[in-house]
Protein backbone atom coordinates (compact mmCIF):
# COMPACT_ATOMS: atom_id res chain seq x y z
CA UNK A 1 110.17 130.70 69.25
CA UNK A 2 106.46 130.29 68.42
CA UNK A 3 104.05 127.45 68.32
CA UNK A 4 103.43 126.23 64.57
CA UNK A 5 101.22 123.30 64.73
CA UNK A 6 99.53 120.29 66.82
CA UNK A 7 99.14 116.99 65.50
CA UNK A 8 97.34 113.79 67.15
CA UNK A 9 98.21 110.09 66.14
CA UNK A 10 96.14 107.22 67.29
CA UNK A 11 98.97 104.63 68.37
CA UNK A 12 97.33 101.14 69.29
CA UNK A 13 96.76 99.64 71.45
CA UNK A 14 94.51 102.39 73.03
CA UNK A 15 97.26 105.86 73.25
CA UNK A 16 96.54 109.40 71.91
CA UNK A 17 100.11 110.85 70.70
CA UNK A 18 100.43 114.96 70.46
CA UNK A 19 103.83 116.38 68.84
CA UNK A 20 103.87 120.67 69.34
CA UNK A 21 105.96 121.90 66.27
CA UNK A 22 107.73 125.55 66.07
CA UNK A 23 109.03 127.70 64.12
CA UNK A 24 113.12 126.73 65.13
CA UNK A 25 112.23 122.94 64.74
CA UNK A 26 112.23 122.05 68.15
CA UNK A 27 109.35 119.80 68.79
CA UNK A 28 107.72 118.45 72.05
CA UNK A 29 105.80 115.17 72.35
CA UNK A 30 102.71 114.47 75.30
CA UNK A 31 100.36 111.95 75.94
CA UNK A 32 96.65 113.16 76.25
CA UNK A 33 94.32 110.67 77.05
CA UNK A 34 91.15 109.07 78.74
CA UNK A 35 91.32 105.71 77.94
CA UNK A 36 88.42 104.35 75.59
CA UNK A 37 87.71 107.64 74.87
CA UNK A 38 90.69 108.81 72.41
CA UNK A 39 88.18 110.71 69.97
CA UNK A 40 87.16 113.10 72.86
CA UNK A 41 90.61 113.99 73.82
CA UNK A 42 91.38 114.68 69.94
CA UNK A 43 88.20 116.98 69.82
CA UNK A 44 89.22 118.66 73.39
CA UNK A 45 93.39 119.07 72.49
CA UNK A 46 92.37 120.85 68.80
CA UNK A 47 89.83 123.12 70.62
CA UNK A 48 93.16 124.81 71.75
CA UNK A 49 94.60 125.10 68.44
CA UNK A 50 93.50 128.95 68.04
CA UNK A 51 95.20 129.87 71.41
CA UNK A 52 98.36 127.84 70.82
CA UNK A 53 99.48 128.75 67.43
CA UNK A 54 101.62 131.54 66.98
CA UNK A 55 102.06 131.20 71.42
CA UNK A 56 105.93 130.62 73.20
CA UNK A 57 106.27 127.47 74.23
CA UNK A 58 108.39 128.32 76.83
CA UNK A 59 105.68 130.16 79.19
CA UNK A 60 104.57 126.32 80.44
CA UNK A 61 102.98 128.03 83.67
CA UNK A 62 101.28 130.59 81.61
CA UNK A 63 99.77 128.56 79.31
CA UNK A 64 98.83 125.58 82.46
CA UNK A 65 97.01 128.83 84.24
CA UNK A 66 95.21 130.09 81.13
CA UNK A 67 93.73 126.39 80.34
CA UNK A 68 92.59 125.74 83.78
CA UNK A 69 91.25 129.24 84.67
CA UNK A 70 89.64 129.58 81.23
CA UNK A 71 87.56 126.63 81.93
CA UNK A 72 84.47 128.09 83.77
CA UNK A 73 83.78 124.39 84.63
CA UNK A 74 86.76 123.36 85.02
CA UNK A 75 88.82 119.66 86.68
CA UNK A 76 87.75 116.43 85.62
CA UNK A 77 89.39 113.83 83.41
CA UNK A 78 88.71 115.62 79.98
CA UNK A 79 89.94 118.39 80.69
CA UNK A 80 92.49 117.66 83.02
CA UNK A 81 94.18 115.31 80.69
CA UNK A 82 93.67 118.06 77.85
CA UNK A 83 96.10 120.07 80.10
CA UNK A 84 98.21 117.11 80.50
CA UNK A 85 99.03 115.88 76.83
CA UNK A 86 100.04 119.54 76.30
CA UNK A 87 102.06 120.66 79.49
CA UNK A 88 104.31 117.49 78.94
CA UNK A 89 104.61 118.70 75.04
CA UNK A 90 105.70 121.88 76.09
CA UNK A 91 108.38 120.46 79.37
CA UNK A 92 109.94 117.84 76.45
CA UNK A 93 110.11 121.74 74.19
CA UNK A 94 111.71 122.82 76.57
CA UNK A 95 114.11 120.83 77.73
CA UNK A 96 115.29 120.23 73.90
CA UNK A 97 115.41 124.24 73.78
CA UNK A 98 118.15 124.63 77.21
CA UNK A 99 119.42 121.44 76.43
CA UNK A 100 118.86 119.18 79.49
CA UNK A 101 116.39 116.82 81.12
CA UNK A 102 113.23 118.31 82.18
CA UNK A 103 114.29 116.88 85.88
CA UNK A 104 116.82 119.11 85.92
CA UNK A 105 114.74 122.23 85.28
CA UNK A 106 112.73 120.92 87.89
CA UNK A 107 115.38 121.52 90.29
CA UNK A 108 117.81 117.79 89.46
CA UNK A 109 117.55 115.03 90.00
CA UNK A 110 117.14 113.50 93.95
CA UNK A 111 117.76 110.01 93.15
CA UNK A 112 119.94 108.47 90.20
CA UNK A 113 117.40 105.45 89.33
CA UNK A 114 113.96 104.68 89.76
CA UNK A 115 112.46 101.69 90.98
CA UNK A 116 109.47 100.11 88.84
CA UNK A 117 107.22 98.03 88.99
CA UNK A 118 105.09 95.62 86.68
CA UNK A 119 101.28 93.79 86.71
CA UNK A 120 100.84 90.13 87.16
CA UNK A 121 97.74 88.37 85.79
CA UNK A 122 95.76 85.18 85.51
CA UNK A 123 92.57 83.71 85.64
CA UNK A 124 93.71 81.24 88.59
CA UNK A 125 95.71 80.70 91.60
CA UNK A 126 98.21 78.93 89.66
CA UNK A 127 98.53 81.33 86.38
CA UNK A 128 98.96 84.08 88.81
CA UNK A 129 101.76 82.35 90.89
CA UNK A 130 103.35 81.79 87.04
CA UNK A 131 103.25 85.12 86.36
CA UNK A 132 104.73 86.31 89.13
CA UNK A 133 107.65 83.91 88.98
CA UNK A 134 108.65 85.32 85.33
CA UNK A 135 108.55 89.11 86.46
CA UNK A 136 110.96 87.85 89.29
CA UNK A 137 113.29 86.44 86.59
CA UNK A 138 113.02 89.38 84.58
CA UNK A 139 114.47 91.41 87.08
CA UNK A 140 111.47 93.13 88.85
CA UNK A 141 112.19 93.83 92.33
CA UNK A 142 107.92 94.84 93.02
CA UNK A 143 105.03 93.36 91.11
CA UNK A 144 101.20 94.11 91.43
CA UNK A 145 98.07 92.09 90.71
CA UNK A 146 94.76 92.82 90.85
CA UNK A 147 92.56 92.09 87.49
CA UNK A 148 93.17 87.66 87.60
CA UNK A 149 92.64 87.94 91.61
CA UNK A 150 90.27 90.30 92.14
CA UNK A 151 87.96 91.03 88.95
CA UNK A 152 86.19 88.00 87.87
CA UNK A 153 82.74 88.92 86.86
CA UNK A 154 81.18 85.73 86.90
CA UNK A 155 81.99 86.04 90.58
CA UNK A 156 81.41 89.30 91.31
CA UNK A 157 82.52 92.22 93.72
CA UNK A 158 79.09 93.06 95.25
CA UNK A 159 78.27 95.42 98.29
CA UNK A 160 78.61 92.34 100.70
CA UNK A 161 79.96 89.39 99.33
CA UNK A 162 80.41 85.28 100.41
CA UNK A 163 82.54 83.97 102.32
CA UNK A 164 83.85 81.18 99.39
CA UNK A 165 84.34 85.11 97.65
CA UNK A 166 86.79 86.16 100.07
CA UNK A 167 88.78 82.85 100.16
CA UNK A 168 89.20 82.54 96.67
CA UNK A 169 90.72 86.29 96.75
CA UNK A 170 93.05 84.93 99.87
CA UNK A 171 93.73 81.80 98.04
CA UNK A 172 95.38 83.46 95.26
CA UNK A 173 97.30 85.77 96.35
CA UNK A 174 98.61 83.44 98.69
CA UNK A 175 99.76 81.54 96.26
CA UNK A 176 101.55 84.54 94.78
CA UNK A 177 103.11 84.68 98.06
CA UNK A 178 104.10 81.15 98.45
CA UNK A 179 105.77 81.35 94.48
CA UNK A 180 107.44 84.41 95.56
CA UNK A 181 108.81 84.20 98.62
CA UNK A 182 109.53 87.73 100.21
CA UNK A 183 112.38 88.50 98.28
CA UNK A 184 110.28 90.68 96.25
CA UNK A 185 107.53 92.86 97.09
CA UNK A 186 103.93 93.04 96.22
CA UNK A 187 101.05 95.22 95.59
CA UNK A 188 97.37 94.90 95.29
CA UNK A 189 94.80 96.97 93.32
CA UNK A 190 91.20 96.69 94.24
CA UNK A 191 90.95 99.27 90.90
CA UNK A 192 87.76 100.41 93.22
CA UNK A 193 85.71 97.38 92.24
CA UNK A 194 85.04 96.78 96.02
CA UNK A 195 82.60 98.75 98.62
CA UNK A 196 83.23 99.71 102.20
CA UNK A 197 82.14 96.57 103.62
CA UNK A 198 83.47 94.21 101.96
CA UNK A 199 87.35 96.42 101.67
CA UNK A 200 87.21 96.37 105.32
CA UNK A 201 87.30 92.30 105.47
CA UNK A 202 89.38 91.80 102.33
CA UNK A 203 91.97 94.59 104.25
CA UNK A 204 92.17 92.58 107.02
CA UNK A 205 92.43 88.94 105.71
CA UNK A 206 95.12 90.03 103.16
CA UNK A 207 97.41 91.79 105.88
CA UNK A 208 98.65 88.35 106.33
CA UNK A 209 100.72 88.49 103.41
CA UNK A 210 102.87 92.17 104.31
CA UNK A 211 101.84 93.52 100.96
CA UNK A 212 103.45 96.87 99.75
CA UNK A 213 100.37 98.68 99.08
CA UNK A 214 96.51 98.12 98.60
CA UNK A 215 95.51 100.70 96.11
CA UNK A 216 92.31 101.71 95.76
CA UNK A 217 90.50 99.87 97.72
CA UNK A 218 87.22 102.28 97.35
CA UNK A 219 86.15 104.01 94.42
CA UNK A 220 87.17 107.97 94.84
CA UNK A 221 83.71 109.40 95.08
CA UNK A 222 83.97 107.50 98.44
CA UNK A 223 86.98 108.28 99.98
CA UNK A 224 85.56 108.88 103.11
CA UNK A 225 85.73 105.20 103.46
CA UNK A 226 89.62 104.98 103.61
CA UNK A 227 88.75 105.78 107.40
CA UNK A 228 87.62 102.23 108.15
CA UNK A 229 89.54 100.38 106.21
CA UNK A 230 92.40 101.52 107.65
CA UNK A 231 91.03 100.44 110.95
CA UNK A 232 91.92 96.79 109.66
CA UNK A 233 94.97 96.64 107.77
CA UNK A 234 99.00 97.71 108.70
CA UNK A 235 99.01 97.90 104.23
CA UNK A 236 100.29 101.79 103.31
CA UNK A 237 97.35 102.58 101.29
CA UNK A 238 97.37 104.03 98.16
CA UNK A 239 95.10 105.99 95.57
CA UNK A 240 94.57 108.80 93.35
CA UNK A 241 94.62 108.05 89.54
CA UNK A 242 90.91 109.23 89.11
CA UNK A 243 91.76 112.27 91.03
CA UNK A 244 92.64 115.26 88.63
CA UNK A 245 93.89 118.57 90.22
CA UNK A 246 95.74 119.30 93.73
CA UNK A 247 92.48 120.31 94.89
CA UNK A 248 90.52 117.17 94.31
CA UNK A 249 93.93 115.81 96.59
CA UNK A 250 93.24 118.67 99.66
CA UNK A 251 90.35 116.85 101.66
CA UNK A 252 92.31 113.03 100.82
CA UNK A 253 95.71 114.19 102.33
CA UNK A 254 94.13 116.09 105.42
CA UNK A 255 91.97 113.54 106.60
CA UNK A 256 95.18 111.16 107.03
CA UNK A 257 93.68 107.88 105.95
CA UNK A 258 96.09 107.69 102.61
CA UNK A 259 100.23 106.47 102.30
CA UNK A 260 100.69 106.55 98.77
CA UNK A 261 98.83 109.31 96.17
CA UNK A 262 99.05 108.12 92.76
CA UNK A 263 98.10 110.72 90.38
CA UNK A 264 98.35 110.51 86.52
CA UNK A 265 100.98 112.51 84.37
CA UNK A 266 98.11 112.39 81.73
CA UNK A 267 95.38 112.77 83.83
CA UNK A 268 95.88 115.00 86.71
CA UNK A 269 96.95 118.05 84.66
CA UNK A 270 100.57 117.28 83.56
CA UNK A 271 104.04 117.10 84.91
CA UNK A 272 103.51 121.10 86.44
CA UNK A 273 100.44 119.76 88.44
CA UNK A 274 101.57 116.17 89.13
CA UNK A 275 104.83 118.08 90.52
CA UNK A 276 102.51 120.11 92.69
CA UNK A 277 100.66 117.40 94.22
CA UNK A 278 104.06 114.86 95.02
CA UNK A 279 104.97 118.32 97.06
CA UNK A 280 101.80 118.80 98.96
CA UNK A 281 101.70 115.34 99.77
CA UNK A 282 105.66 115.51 100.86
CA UNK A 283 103.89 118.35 103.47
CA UNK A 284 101.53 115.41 104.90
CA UNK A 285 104.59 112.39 105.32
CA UNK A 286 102.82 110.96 102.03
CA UNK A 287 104.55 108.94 99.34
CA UNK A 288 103.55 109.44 95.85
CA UNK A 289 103.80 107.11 93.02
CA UNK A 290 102.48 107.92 89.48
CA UNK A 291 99.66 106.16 88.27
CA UNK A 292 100.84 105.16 84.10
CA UNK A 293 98.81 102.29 82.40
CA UNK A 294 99.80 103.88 78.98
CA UNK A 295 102.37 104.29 76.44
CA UNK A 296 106.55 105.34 76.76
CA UNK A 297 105.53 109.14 76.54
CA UNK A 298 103.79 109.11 79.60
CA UNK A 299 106.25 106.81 81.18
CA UNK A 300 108.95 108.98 80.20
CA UNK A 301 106.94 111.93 81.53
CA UNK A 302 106.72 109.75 85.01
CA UNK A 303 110.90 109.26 84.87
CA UNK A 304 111.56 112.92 84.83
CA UNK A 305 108.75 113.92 87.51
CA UNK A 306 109.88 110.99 89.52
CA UNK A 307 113.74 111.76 89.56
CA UNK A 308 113.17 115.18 90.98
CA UNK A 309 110.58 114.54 93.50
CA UNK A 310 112.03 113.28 97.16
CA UNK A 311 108.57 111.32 97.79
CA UNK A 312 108.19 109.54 94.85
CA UNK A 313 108.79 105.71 96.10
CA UNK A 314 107.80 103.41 92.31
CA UNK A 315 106.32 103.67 89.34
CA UNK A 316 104.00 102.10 87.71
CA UNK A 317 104.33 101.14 83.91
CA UNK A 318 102.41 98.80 80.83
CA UNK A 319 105.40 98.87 78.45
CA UNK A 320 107.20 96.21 79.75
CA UNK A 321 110.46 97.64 80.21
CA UNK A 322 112.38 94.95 80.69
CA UNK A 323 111.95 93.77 76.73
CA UNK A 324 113.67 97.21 74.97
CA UNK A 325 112.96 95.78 71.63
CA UNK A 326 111.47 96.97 68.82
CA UNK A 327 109.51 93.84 68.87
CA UNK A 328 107.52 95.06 71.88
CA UNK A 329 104.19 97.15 71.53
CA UNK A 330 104.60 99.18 74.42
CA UNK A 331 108.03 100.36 73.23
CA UNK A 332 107.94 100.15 69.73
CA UNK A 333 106.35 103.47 69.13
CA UNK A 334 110.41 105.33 70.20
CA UNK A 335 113.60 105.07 67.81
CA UNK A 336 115.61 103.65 70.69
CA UNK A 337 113.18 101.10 73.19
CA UNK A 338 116.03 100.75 75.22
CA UNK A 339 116.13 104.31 76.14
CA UNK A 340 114.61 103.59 79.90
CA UNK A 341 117.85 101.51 80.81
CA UNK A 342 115.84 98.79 82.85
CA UNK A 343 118.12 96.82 85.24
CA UNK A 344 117.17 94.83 88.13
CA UNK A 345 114.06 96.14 89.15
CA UNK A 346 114.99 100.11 88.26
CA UNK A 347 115.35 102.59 85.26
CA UNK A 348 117.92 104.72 85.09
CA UNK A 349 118.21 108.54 84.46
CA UNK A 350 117.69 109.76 81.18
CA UNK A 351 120.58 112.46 79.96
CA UNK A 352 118.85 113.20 76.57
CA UNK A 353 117.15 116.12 76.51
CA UNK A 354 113.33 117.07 77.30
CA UNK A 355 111.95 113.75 77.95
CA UNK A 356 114.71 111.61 76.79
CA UNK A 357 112.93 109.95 74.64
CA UNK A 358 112.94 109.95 70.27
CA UNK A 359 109.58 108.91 68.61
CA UNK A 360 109.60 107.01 65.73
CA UNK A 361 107.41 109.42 63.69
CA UNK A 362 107.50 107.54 60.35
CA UNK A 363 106.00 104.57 63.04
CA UNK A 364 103.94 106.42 64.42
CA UNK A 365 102.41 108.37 61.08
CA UNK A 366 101.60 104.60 59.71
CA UNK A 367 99.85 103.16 62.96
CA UNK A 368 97.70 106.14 62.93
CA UNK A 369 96.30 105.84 59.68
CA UNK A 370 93.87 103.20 61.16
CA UNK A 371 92.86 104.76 64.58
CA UNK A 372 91.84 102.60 67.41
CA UNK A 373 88.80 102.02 68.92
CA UNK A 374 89.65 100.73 72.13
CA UNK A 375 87.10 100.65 75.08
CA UNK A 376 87.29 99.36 78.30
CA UNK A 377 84.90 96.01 79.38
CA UNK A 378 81.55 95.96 80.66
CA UNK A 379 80.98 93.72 83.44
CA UNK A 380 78.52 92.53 85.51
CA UNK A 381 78.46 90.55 88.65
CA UNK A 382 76.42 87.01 89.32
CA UNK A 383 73.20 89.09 89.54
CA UNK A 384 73.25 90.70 86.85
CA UNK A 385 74.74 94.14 88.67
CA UNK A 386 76.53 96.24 86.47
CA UNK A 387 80.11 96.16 88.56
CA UNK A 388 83.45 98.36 88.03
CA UNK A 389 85.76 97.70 85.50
C-alpha cells in the first residue's frame, strides 16, 4: 500500500482537516492545527508532500522519526502539530487496514468508557452559575470554567492585582459552587493569564471550593513557578497543552510540582508522542488528560489514546457531545454525530475501525470552499497592558 495524495479542508469554525489517500482506497483522516493560524499549518503539512507520496503508511514510527529528526530545528507548535495532523492520518490508515480500533493496536483498551468533560461560561456570577446548571442536566458528571470568571479584560490579570480583583474571581466561582452542589466536579483554567504572585493568592482563596484541577495556572515558559503555588493549594494541578514533545515534559514531571499533564493530540506530536508522554508521566504517579479545544477528529484521536492509557483520568472536548446531531457545529463535520455514544458524563468505546469515526466528505468539500480566518482575541488589561488570551 502506498501513499497517493494529501488534501487540507478548512472546516469552520477555526479546524484544519487532512485525509491521506492510497493506492487500495483506504484513507486516514488527522487534525493539524495551531489555532488562528490554519494557513501555516496548510503551508507546513504540503511541505511533506514529496516525502509522503508514493511512502507505506503503515511505517507510523518511521515516518514520526524521519519528521522530527529531519527538522534541524526542530519542537514547537508548527511543527509539532505538522507531525500530529499526519501521525493520527496514518493510526486511523491503519486501523481501517487490520481492521480494529487504533486502541487496540495500542495494546486494548484499559477502561470501557471515558469520562468527559465540558466548559462553562458567562460574563457574571449568575450566567456562570446558569451554565453550569444546564451541563449538569445534560448529563456531565465534570465541568470547567475559566474564560467568564477569570478573563475579563476590562479588569485585567496584571502581575499583582486588587483585592476587589480577587473577590470577584471568588465570587463567581462560588456561585458555581453554590448552583452545583458537589454532586459534580469542577475545574478551573487560569489558560496562563495569571503571574506567580498573584496564582499563589488566587490558589489559595479558591481551595475553598475542592476543585478538581487548576490548570495552568502560569504560563509554560514559567513553570518553575508551579513550585510556589503549590505551596498554597491541596488542587491536583494540571498543565501542558503548550508543551510539544516528551522532552519539553522531562524537567515538568521531575521537579514534582504537576498532577495532571495535558498534552495535545494535535499539538504535541500525535497519538505516537501523546502515548509516550501519558507513559512517562504514569513513571512519575502523574495523571494525564488530553488537552482538545478542536473538532471530532481530534476528539476521536483523544478516545482511542485515552482508552489504552491507565493514567488518563478526563478529557477535554468543544463539540458538545451530548447534542449528536447533525444540527451541531462541532459534530456536524462526521456522517454519524452520534458516533461518541455520550451518556451520563462518559463516551463510550468506539468498535469502528481506525478512529471510529466517518467524515462527511461531501460536508466537508463545501465548507472548505470558503476557508476561515479565525484568530484568537487581543486583549488588554485596565492599563492598557497587552494581557494573555
Amino acid at each position: 500500500m502506498k501513499i497517493t495524495d494529501m488534501k487540507l479542508y478548512h472546516v469552520p469554525p477555526r479546524y484544519l482537516y487532512l485525509k491521506i489517500e492510497t493506492d487500495e482506497g483506504v484513507c486516514g483522516w488527522g487534525e493539524p492545527l495551531v489555532e488562528g493560524r490554519a494557513g501555516t499549518l496548510e503551508g507546513a503539512v504540503n511541505e511533506w508532500r514529496g516525502y509522503f507520496i508514493g511512502k507505506n503508511p503503515l511505517l507510523i514510527e518511521e515516518h514520526w522519526q524521519t519528521m522530527y529528526r529531519g527538522a534541524f530545528y526542530r519542537g514547537g507548535p508548527v511543527l509539532m502539530s505538522t507531525i500530529a495532523g499526519i501521525d493520527q492520518a496514518l493510526w486511523d490508515i491503519k486501523g481501517k487496514f487490520h481492521n480494529m480500533p487504533v486502541y487496540e493496536m495500542l495494546g486494548g483498551p484499559v477502561k470501557n468508557r471515558v469520562k468527559v468533560y465540558r466548559g462553562i461560561g458567562g460574563s457574571n456570577a449568575e450566567r456562570l452559575a446558569n451554565d453550569a446548571v444546564l451541563a449538569k442536566k445534560q448529563g456531565y458528571k465534570l465541568i470547567k470554567t475559566g474564560a467568564g470568571a477569570l478573563y475579563d479584560a476590562d479588569i485585567g490579570n496584571h502581575y499583582i492585582d486588587s483585592v476587589s480583583r480577587v473577590n470577584l474571581i471568588v465570587e463567581r466561582i462560588g456561585a458555581i459552587r453554590d448552583a452545583i452542589g458537589f454532586e459534580i466536579d469542577l475545574g478551573v483554567d487560569f489558560h496562563g493569564q495569571l503571574h506567580k504572585p498573584m496564582a499563589k493568592v488566587l490558589a489559595r482563596e479558591l481551595d475553598q471550593f475542592k476543585l478538581s484541577f487548576i490548570e495552568e495556572p502560569v504560563l509554560p515558559e514559567n513553570n518553575e513557578a508551579l513550585r510556589e503555588v503549590a505551596k498554597y493549594t491541596s488542587c491536583p494541578i494540571a498543565t501542558g497543552e503548550r508543551m510539544y514533545s516528551r522532552w519539553d515534559f522531562k524537567k515538568l514531571l521531575s521537579d514534582g510540582y504537576v498532577d495532571i499533564v495535558q498534552p495535545d493530540l494535535s499539538h504535541a506530536g500525535g497519538i505516537s508522542e501523546c502515548r509516550r508522554i501519558g507513559a512517562m508521566a504514569e513513571a512519575y504517579d502523574v495523571a494525564i488528560a488530553p488537552h482538545c479545544p478542536l473538532g471530532a477528529i481530534a476528539l476521536a484521536s483523544c478516545v482511542q489514546m485515552d482508552a489504552a492509557t491507565p493514567n488518563a483520568v478526563f478529557q477535554e472536548q468543544i463539540v458538545w457531545v451530548h447534542d449528536g446531531s447533525k444540527e451541531n457545529p462541532g459534530l456536524a463535520p462526521l456522517k454519524d454525530p452520534g458516533v461518541f455514544g455520550f451518556k451520563d458524563g462518559y463516551l463510550g468505546l468506539p468498535k469502528a475501525p481506525g478512529l471510529g469515526i466517518e467524515i462527511d466528505e461531501a460536508l466537508v468539500e463545501e465548507v472548505s470552499k470558503t476557508p476561515h480566518n479565525w484568530k484568537n482575541p487581543m486583549l488588554r488589561t485596565y492599563d492598557g497592558s497587552p494581557i494573555e488570551w
